[in-house]
């Protein structure tokens, strides 16, 4: 059975606190007709600080899409390898033992994808398969885990490396003044995560079932407008209410596995914002404490897009309170509106087959 091992996480060195974000919003948008609403929304995100790949003064500048693309590539190559090495070490594998690399990012674009560069520079075999995922946004972390599970189900003795690299600050657009855009300026942070899914052996979450669900006719609720100035994030005000239709999808997948989504031992949920977690707690009828790992990610790093689920999972590893055989659910939410869901059992007694 495929086992999702402990993720490695890295956040960049530049920090902006929520108080600094509020002050910045007041300074930059003092005449905005809905400034009061924007400030209240940012204040109630639950975010205490976020990490950025550049000082805030540079983030606020817009040198052009071409310059930002150069920054994305340079920062990816400078920061991703160390996270990959740590993830491999935690899975007790070497690069030559990886059969597929899944790389997810919605905040920059490279072709060939970063997987080609990693294969050429980090000791992966030339036969290593590549799967870049660029358009699933925050749901992509869950999707990557699910595709890794599918691969290991088809090839039981193979191993998959999952990488999520998100530099959300490179998507800042100074001319976007909608409430949703201004809120996102106070919510999203930069971060990198990586984890290995082992087809054989390993300690962590033994993946057992996965599924996907899209809320009909909501594809415009979370989107990018791709313009000459880059990616312009668009967020519909109805997005925070999407847990009401998505909670039944999580419950349905659990029922297919003869589990009760309200009675599980751990929950690793994408922390898009506090209401997402509050509503899911209510609709699944689980205590708010069940989402403590996701809330900690939101508080300390903000919304780091596809990397959230891996960071929340790493926090569960660090707490070291999960017992062998306990059952849980992971879910990432993003554009579509899409949910990528997986079920798994904690295994601390790895069994190696063959």
Tab-separated table of C-alpha atoms in Angstrom:
chain	number	residue	atom	x	y	z
A	1	UNK	CA	0.000	0.000	0.000
A	2	UNK	CA	1.173	3.517	-0.817
A	3	UNK	CA	2.384	5.470	2.214
A	4	UNK	CA	2.623	9.257	2.310
A	5	UNK	CA	5.764	10.010	4.307
A	6	UNK	CA	6.588	13.092	6.359
A	7	UNK	CA	6.606	16.273	4.239
A	8	UNK	CA	9.460	18.764	4.238
A	9	UNK	CA	8.518	22.438	4.419
A	10	UNK	CA	10.389	25.690	3.789
A	11	UNK	CA	9.213	29.273	3.928
A	12	UNK	CA	11.312	32.238	2.796
A	13	UNK	CA	13.050	34.654	5.110
A	14	UNK	CA	11.103	37.877	4.583
A	15	UNK	CA	8.167	38.243	6.980
A	16	UNK	CA	5.133	40.521	7.026
A	17	UNK	CA	2.802	40.512	10.024
A	18	UNK	CA	-0.939	41.026	9.903
A	19	UNK	CA	-0.558	44.388	11.654
A	20	UNK	CA	1.894	45.474	8.953
A	21	UNK	CA	-0.523	44.268	6.277
A	22	UNK	CA	-3.356	46.333	7.762
A	23	UNK	CA	-1.141	49.423	7.975
A	24	UNK	CA	-0.045	48.904	4.382
A	25	UNK	CA	-3.632	48.563	3.169
A	26	UNK	CA	-4.566	51.816	4.892
A	27	UNK	CA	-1.569	53.612	3.401
A	28	UNK	CA	-2.029	52.337	-0.147
A	29	UNK	CA	-5.825	52.401	-0.324
A	30	UNK	CA	-6.869	55.136	2.077
A	31	UNK	CA	-9.491	56.446	-0.344
A	32	UNK	CA	-10.956	53.049	-1.245
A	33	UNK	CA	-14.752	53.184	-0.739
A	34	UNK	CA	-14.780	49.745	0.898
A	35	UNK	CA	-11.574	50.059	2.888
A	36	UNK	CA	-13.358	49.408	6.186
A	37	UNK	CA	-14.714	46.101	4.879
A	38	UNK	CA	-11.317	45.095	3.484
A	39	UNK	CA	-9.588	45.814	6.789
A	40	UNK	CA	-12.164	43.790	8.729
A	41	UNK	CA	-11.806	40.855	6.352
A	42	UNK	CA	-8.008	40.879	6.587
A	43	UNK	CA	-8.137	41.244	10.364
A	44	UNK	CA	-10.361	38.178	10.661
A	45	UNK	CA	-8.339	35.867	8.417
A	46	UNK	CA	-6.596	34.406	11.447
A	47	UNK	CA	-3.229	35.064	9.784
A	48	UNK	CA	-0.570	36.418	12.137
A	49	UNK	CA	2.305	36.508	9.656
A	50	UNK	CA	3.315	35.443	6.159
A	51	UNK	CA	6.654	34.723	4.522
A	52	UNK	CA	7.780	36.277	1.224
A	53	UNK	CA	10.612	35.568	-1.216
A	54	UNK	CA	11.357	39.305	-1.481
A	55	UNK	CA	11.155	42.294	0.874
A	56	UNK	CA	7.691	43.842	0.828
A	57	UNK	CA	9.057	46.929	-0.943
A	58	UNK	CA	9.985	44.762	-3.930
A	59	UNK	CA	6.765	42.770	-3.776
A	60	UNK	CA	4.792	45.992	-4.187
A	61	UNK	CA	6.654	46.850	-7.366
A	62	UNK	CA	5.616	45.368	-10.691
A	63	UNK	CA	8.656	45.025	-12.964
A	64	UNK	CA	6.619	43.212	-15.626
A	65	UNK	CA	5.531	39.644	-16.287
A	66	UNK	CA	8.836	38.754	-17.948
A	67	UNK	CA	10.856	39.950	-14.945
A	68	UNK	CA	8.554	38.122	-12.546
A	69	UNK	CA	8.966	34.943	-14.570
A	70	UNK	CA	12.731	35.273	-14.223
A	71	UNK	CA	12.352	35.728	-10.470
A	72	UNK	CA	10.104	32.669	-10.275
A	73	UNK	CA	12.624	30.474	-12.071
A	74	UNK	CA	15.604	31.757	-10.091
A	75	UNK	CA	13.818	31.364	-6.749
A	76	UNK	CA	12.565	27.890	-7.663
A	77	UNK	CA	16.061	26.692	-8.501
A	78	UNK	CA	17.517	28.308	-5.390
A	79	UNK	CA	14.967	27.007	-2.886
A	80	UNK	CA	13.389	23.755	-4.066
A	81	UNK	CA	16.410	21.368	-3.985
A	82	UNK	CA	16.938	21.628	-0.205
A	83	UNK	CA	13.273	20.820	0.436
A	84	UNK	CA	13.455	17.858	-1.945
A	85	UNK	CA	16.550	16.509	-0.211
A	86	UNK	CA	14.873	16.733	3.184
A	87	UNK	CA	11.724	14.983	1.927
A	88	UNK	CA	13.826	12.171	0.461
A	89	UNK	CA	15.798	11.831	3.698
A	90	UNK	CA	12.585	11.641	5.724
A	91	UNK	CA	11.320	8.875	3.432
A	92	UNK	CA	14.705	7.123	3.643
A	93	UNK	CA	15.111	7.094	-0.137
A	94	UNK	CA	17.681	8.286	-2.656
A	95	UNK	CA	16.832	10.287	-5.813
A	96	UNK	CA	17.575	7.198	-7.925
A	97	UNK	CA	14.702	5.382	-6.184
A	98	UNK	CA	12.050	7.884	-7.342
A	99	UNK	CA	9.997	6.817	-10.362
A	100	UNK	CA	7.691	9.834	-10.800
A	101	UNK	CA	7.976	13.505	-9.828
A	102	UNK	CA	4.740	15.460	-9.526
A	103	UNK	CA	5.408	19.213	-9.427
A	104	UNK	CA	2.540	21.588	-8.652
A	105	UNK	CA	2.513	25.363	-8.792
A	106	UNK	CA	-0.023	27.993	-9.819
A	107	UNK	CA	2.143	31.079	-9.232
A	108	UNK	CA	4.679	30.826	-12.037
A	109	UNK	CA	5.359	29.034	-15.303
A	110	UNK	CA	8.354	27.231	-16.742
A	111	UNK	CA	8.730	25.061	-19.841
A	112	UNK	CA	10.279	22.581	-19.672
A	113	UNK	CA	8.907	22.189	-16.153
A	114	UNK	CA	11.161	22.331	-13.093
A	115	UNK	CA	11.031	18.529	-12.981
A	116	UNK	CA	13.400	18.362	-15.970
A	117	UNK	CA	15.924	20.605	-14.223
A	118	UNK	CA	15.635	18.618	-10.992
A	119	UNK	CA	16.196	15.319	-12.806
A	120	UNK	CA	19.309	16.716	-14.466
A	121	UNK	CA	20.809	18.252	-11.329
A	122	UNK	CA	19.816	16.107	-8.326
A	123	UNK	CA	20.652	12.551	-9.308
A	124	UNK	CA	17.253	11.323	-10.443
A	125	UNK	CA	17.308	8.706	-13.199
A	126	UNK	CA	16.722	9.892	-16.788
A	127	UNK	CA	13.784	7.451	-16.887
A	128	UNK	CA	11.998	9.331	-14.079
A	129	UNK	CA	8.493	10.274	-15.173
A	130	UNK	CA	7.239	13.846	-14.902
A	131	UNK	CA	3.798	15.190	-14.075
A	132	UNK	CA	3.558	18.987	-13.783
A	133	UNK	CA	0.204	20.351	-12.559
A	134	UNK	CA	-0.277	24.066	-13.108
A	135	UNK	CA	-3.967	24.944	-13.159
A	136	UNK	CA	-5.614	23.433	-10.087
A	137	UNK	CA	-4.556	26.200	-7.716
A	138	UNK	CA	-4.928	25.387	-4.038
A	139	UNK	CA	-6.496	21.998	-4.847
A	140	UNK	CA	-3.296	20.842	-6.543
A	141	UNK	CA	-1.624	19.644	-3.348
A	142	UNK	CA	-4.447	17.175	-2.792
A	143	UNK	CA	-4.491	16.273	-6.483
A	144	UNK	CA	-0.752	15.524	-6.418
A	145	UNK	CA	-1.139	13.157	-3.484
A	146	UNK	CA	-4.042	11.440	-5.233
A	147	UNK	CA	-2.169	11.014	-8.525
A	148	UNK	CA	0.799	9.633	-6.576
A	149	UNK	CA	-1.568	7.158	-4.920
A	150	UNK	CA	-2.958	6.145	-8.327
A	151	UNK	CA	0.559	5.608	-9.690
A	152	UNK	CA	1.615	3.463	-6.748
A	153	UNK	CA	-1.587	1.460	-7.055
A	154	UNK	CA	-0.760	0.718	-10.695
A	155	UNK	CA	2.931	0.118	-9.909
A	156	UNK	CA	3.033	-1.142	-6.299
A	157	UNK	CA	6.812	-1.145	-5.897
A	158	UNK	CA	7.390	2.381	-7.228
A	159	UNK	CA	7.928	5.692	-5.393
A	160	UNK	CA	6.658	9.185	-6.137
A	161	UNK	CA	8.028	12.583	-5.133
A	162	UNK	CA	5.451	15.354	-4.741
A	163	UNK	CA	6.586	18.999	-4.803
A	164	UNK	CA	4.430	22.089	-4.212
A	165	UNK	CA	6.150	25.411	-4.904
A	166	UNK	CA	4.069	28.544	-4.454
A	167	UNK	CA	5.323	32.121	-4.637
A	168	UNK	CA	1.984	33.873	-4.277
A	169	UNK	CA	3.642	37.259	-3.786
A	170	UNK	CA	4.655	37.213	-7.463
A	171	UNK	CA	0.963	37.484	-8.327
A	172	UNK	CA	0.453	40.813	-6.573
A	173	UNK	CA	-1.239	43.258	-8.945
A	174	UNK	CA	-1.215	46.906	-7.757
A	175	UNK	CA	-4.071	47.882	-10.100
A	176	UNK	CA	-6.500	45.207	-8.861
A	177	UNK	CA	-8.675	46.987	-6.322
A	178	UNK	CA	-11.654	44.667	-5.912
A	179	UNK	CA	-12.458	43.514	-2.391
A	180	UNK	CA	-11.510	39.924	-3.258
A	181	UNK	CA	-8.156	41.006	-4.653
A	182	UNK	CA	-7.343	43.202	-1.669
A	183	UNK	CA	-8.319	40.414	0.710
A	184	UNK	CA	-6.008	37.996	-1.128
A	185	UNK	CA	-3.169	40.504	-0.664
A	186	UNK	CA	-3.538	39.959	3.075
A	187	UNK	CA	-4.106	36.214	2.978
A	188	UNK	CA	-1.612	34.497	0.662
A	189	UNK	CA	2.000	33.691	1.485
A	190	UNK	CA	4.974	31.970	-0.132
A	191	UNK	CA	6.086	28.447	0.688
A	192	UNK	CA	7.523	25.185	-0.620
A	193	UNK	CA	6.613	21.651	0.425
A	194	UNK	CA	7.689	18.206	-0.723
A	195	UNK	CA	6.808	14.678	0.303
A	196	UNK	CA	7.403	11.142	-0.886
A	197	UNK	CA	4.707	8.547	-1.472
A	198	UNK	CA	6.346	5.151	-1.083
A	199	UNK	CA	4.807	2.168	-2.800
A	200	UNK	CA	6.559	-0.161	-0.386
A	201	UNK	CA	7.350	0.472	3.265
A	202	UNK	CA	7.431	3.849	4.961
A	203	UNK	CA	5.919	5.509	8.020
A	204	UNK	CA	3.019	7.922	7.655
A	205	UNK	CA	-0.438	7.894	6.081
A	206	UNK	CA	-1.251	4.686	4.201
A	207	UNK	CA	-3.397	5.947	1.330
A	208	UNK	CA	-6.498	3.835	0.762
A	209	UNK	CA	-9.000	5.697	-1.408
A	210	UNK	CA	-9.189	9.005	-3.252
A	211	UNK	CA	-11.749	10.995	-5.149
A	212	UNK	CA	-12.511	14.334	-6.758
A	213	UNK	CA	-15.623	16.471	-6.771
A	214	UNK	CA	-16.469	19.683	-8.619
A	215	UNK	CA	-19.355	21.949	-7.608
A	216	UNK	CA	-21.387	22.447	-10.810
A	217	UNK	CA	-21.315	25.864	-12.465
A	218	UNK	CA	-18.736	27.441	-10.157
A	219	UNK	CA	-15.742	27.516	-12.506
A	220	UNK	CA	-15.643	31.324	-12.476
A	221	UNK	CA	-15.611	31.656	-8.687
A	222	UNK	CA	-11.836	31.197	-8.341
A	223	UNK	CA	-9.849	32.068	-11.424
A	224	UNK	CA	-6.949	33.858	-13.037
A	225	UNK	CA	-7.292	36.481	-15.704
A	226	UNK	CA	-4.059	35.984	-17.672
A	227	UNK	CA	-2.978	39.338	-19.062
A	228	UNK	CA	0.190	40.995	-20.296
A	229	UNK	CA	0.911	41.957	-16.681
A	230	UNK	CA	0.646	38.349	-15.470
A	231	UNK	CA	-1.836	36.437	-13.350
A	232	UNK	CA	-4.742	38.443	-11.936
A	233	UNK	CA	-6.427	36.506	-9.139
A	234	UNK	CA	-10.222	36.653	-9.111
A	235	UNK	CA	-12.216	35.547	-6.076
A	236	UNK	CA	-16.016	35.464	-5.943
A	237	UNK	CA	-17.636	36.486	-2.672
A	238	UNK	CA	-19.559	33.187	-2.656
A	239	UNK	CA	-16.402	31.077	-2.246
A	240	UNK	CA	-16.382	31.081	1.591
A	241	UNK	CA	-19.783	29.352	1.528
A	242	UNK	CA	-18.672	26.370	-0.536
A	243	UNK	CA	-18.239	23.959	2.350
A	244	UNK	CA	-21.983	23.318	2.476
A	245	UNK	CA	-21.959	21.523	-0.912
A	246	UNK	CA	-18.446	20.092	-0.457
A	247	UNK	CA	-18.935	18.504	2.975
A	248	UNK	CA	-21.333	15.896	1.535
A	249	UNK	CA	-18.681	14.991	-1.070
A	250	UNK	CA	-16.189	14.260	1.715
A	251	UNK	CA	-18.829	12.229	3.557
A	252	UNK	CA	-19.758	10.299	0.408
A	253	UNK	CA	-16.165	9.235	-0.244
A	254	UNK	CA	-15.822	8.084	3.358
A	255	UNK	CA	-19.069	6.101	3.078
A	256	UNK	CA	-17.752	4.350	-0.041
A	257	UNK	CA	-14.925	3.143	2.204
A	258	UNK	CA	-17.390	2.257	4.985
A	259	UNK	CA	-16.066	5.089	7.136
A	260	UNK	CA	-17.962	7.906	8.827
A	261	UNK	CA	-16.425	11.290	7.976
A	262	UNK	CA	-17.670	12.662	11.299
A	263	UNK	CA	-15.894	9.986	13.338
A	264	UNK	CA	-12.327	10.015	12.016
A	265	UNK	CA	-9.141	10.456	14.021
A	266	UNK	CA	-7.400	13.153	11.966
A	267	UNK	CA	-8.304	15.807	9.417
A	268	UNK	CA	-5.803	17.463	7.059
A	269	UNK	CA	-7.767	20.211	5.310
A	270	UNK	CA	-6.779	23.053	3.000
A	271	UNK	CA	-6.929	26.240	5.064
A	272	UNK	CA	-8.244	28.709	2.516
A	273	UNK	CA	-9.547	30.895	5.316
A	274	UNK	CA	-11.112	30.618	8.764
A	275	UNK	CA	-14.686	30.286	7.533
A	276	UNK	CA	-13.742	27.256	5.418
A	277	UNK	CA	-12.592	25.455	8.552
A	278	UNK	CA	-15.444	26.733	10.725
A	279	UNK	CA	-18.091	25.645	8.216
A	280	UNK	CA	-16.523	22.266	7.567
A	281	UNK	CA	-16.389	21.635	11.301
A	282	UNK	CA	-20.115	22.399	11.481
A	283	UNK	CA	-21.230	20.473	8.396
A	284	UNK	CA	-19.140	17.392	9.222
A	285	UNK	CA	-20.082	17.655	12.891
A	286	UNK	CA	-16.517	17.461	14.166
A	287	UNK	CA	-14.933	19.622	16.899
A	288	UNK	CA	-12.943	22.693	15.777
A	289	UNK	CA	-9.864	21.162	17.419
A	290	UNK	CA	-9.879	18.527	14.673
A	291	UNK	CA	-8.584	21.180	12.271
A	292	UNK	CA	-5.790	22.432	14.527
A	293	UNK	CA	-3.044	21.553	12.027
A	294	UNK	CA	-4.716	23.501	9.228
A	295	UNK	CA	-5.397	26.455	11.513
A	296	UNK	CA	-1.757	26.530	12.576
A	297	UNK	CA	-0.672	26.693	8.932
A	298	UNK	CA	-3.062	29.572	8.278
A	299	UNK	CA	-1.933	31.429	11.402
A	300	UNK	CA	1.795	31.097	10.862
A	301	UNK	CA	2.125	31.118	7.066
A	302	UNK	CA	-1.160	32.350	5.618
A	303	UNK	CA	-2.677	30.546	2.657
A	304	UNK	CA	0.314	28.968	0.875
A	305	UNK	CA	-1.929	27.522	-1.839
A	306	UNK	CA	-1.127	23.953	-2.901
A	307	UNK	CA	1.463	23.559	-0.127
A	308	UNK	CA	-1.105	23.929	2.680
A	309	UNK	CA	-2.159	20.286	2.957
A	310	UNK	CA	1.451	19.100	3.085
A	311	UNK	CA	2.361	21.664	5.742
A	312	UNK	CA	-0.676	20.716	7.838
A	313	UNK	CA	0.296	17.053	7.493
A	314	UNK	CA	3.860	17.817	8.586
A	315	UNK	CA	2.448	19.437	11.726
A	316	UNK	CA	0.568	16.231	12.517
A	317	UNK	CA	3.837	14.293	12.196
A	318	UNK	CA	5.524	16.776	14.536
A	319	UNK	CA	2.771	16.523	17.166
A	320	UNK	CA	3.417	12.753	17.217
A	321	UNK	CA	0.040	11.985	18.796
A	322	UNK	CA	-1.442	9.906	15.975
A	323	UNK	CA	-1.537	6.187	16.731
A	324	UNK	CA	-0.994	3.209	14.451
A	325	UNK	CA	-4.261	2.288	12.743
A	326	UNK	CA	-6.006	5.623	13.247
A	327	UNK	CA	-8.010	6.818	10.261
A	328	UNK	CA	-8.221	10.238	8.628
A	329	UNK	CA	-9.066	12.368	5.631
A	330	UNK	CA	-7.118	14.875	3.533
A	331	UNK	CA	-8.751	17.454	1.276
A	332	UNK	CA	-7.580	20.302	-0.924
A	333	UNK	CA	-9.984	22.859	-2.385
A	334	UNK	CA	-9.412	25.111	-5.367
A	335	UNK	CA	-10.613	26.419	-8.731
A	336	UNK	CA	-13.485	24.593	-10.278
A	337	UNK	CA	-14.706	24.710	-7.471
A	338	UNK	CA	-12.787	21.446	-7.037
A	339	UNK	CA	-12.182	19.194	-4.047
A	340	UNK	CA	-9.412	16.584	-4.107
A	341	UNK	CA	-9.999	14.122	-1.272
A	342	UNK	CA	-8.082	11.148	0.085
A	343	UNK	CA	-8.608	8.665	2.896
A	344	UNK	CA	-5.807	7.027	4.801
A	345	UNK	CA	-4.708	5.139	7.891
A	346	UNK	CA	-1.733	6.091	10.015
A	347	UNK	CA	0.966	3.447	9.952
A	348	UNK	CA	3.926	3.560	12.302
A	349	UNK	CA	4.887	-0.052	11.754
A	350	UNK	CA	5.933	-0.216	8.109
A	351	UNK	CA	5.655	-3.548	6.374
A	352	UNK	CA	8.025	-4.113	3.499
A	353	UNK	CA	6.801	-6.517	0.839
A	354	UNK	CA	9.066	-8.570	-1.400
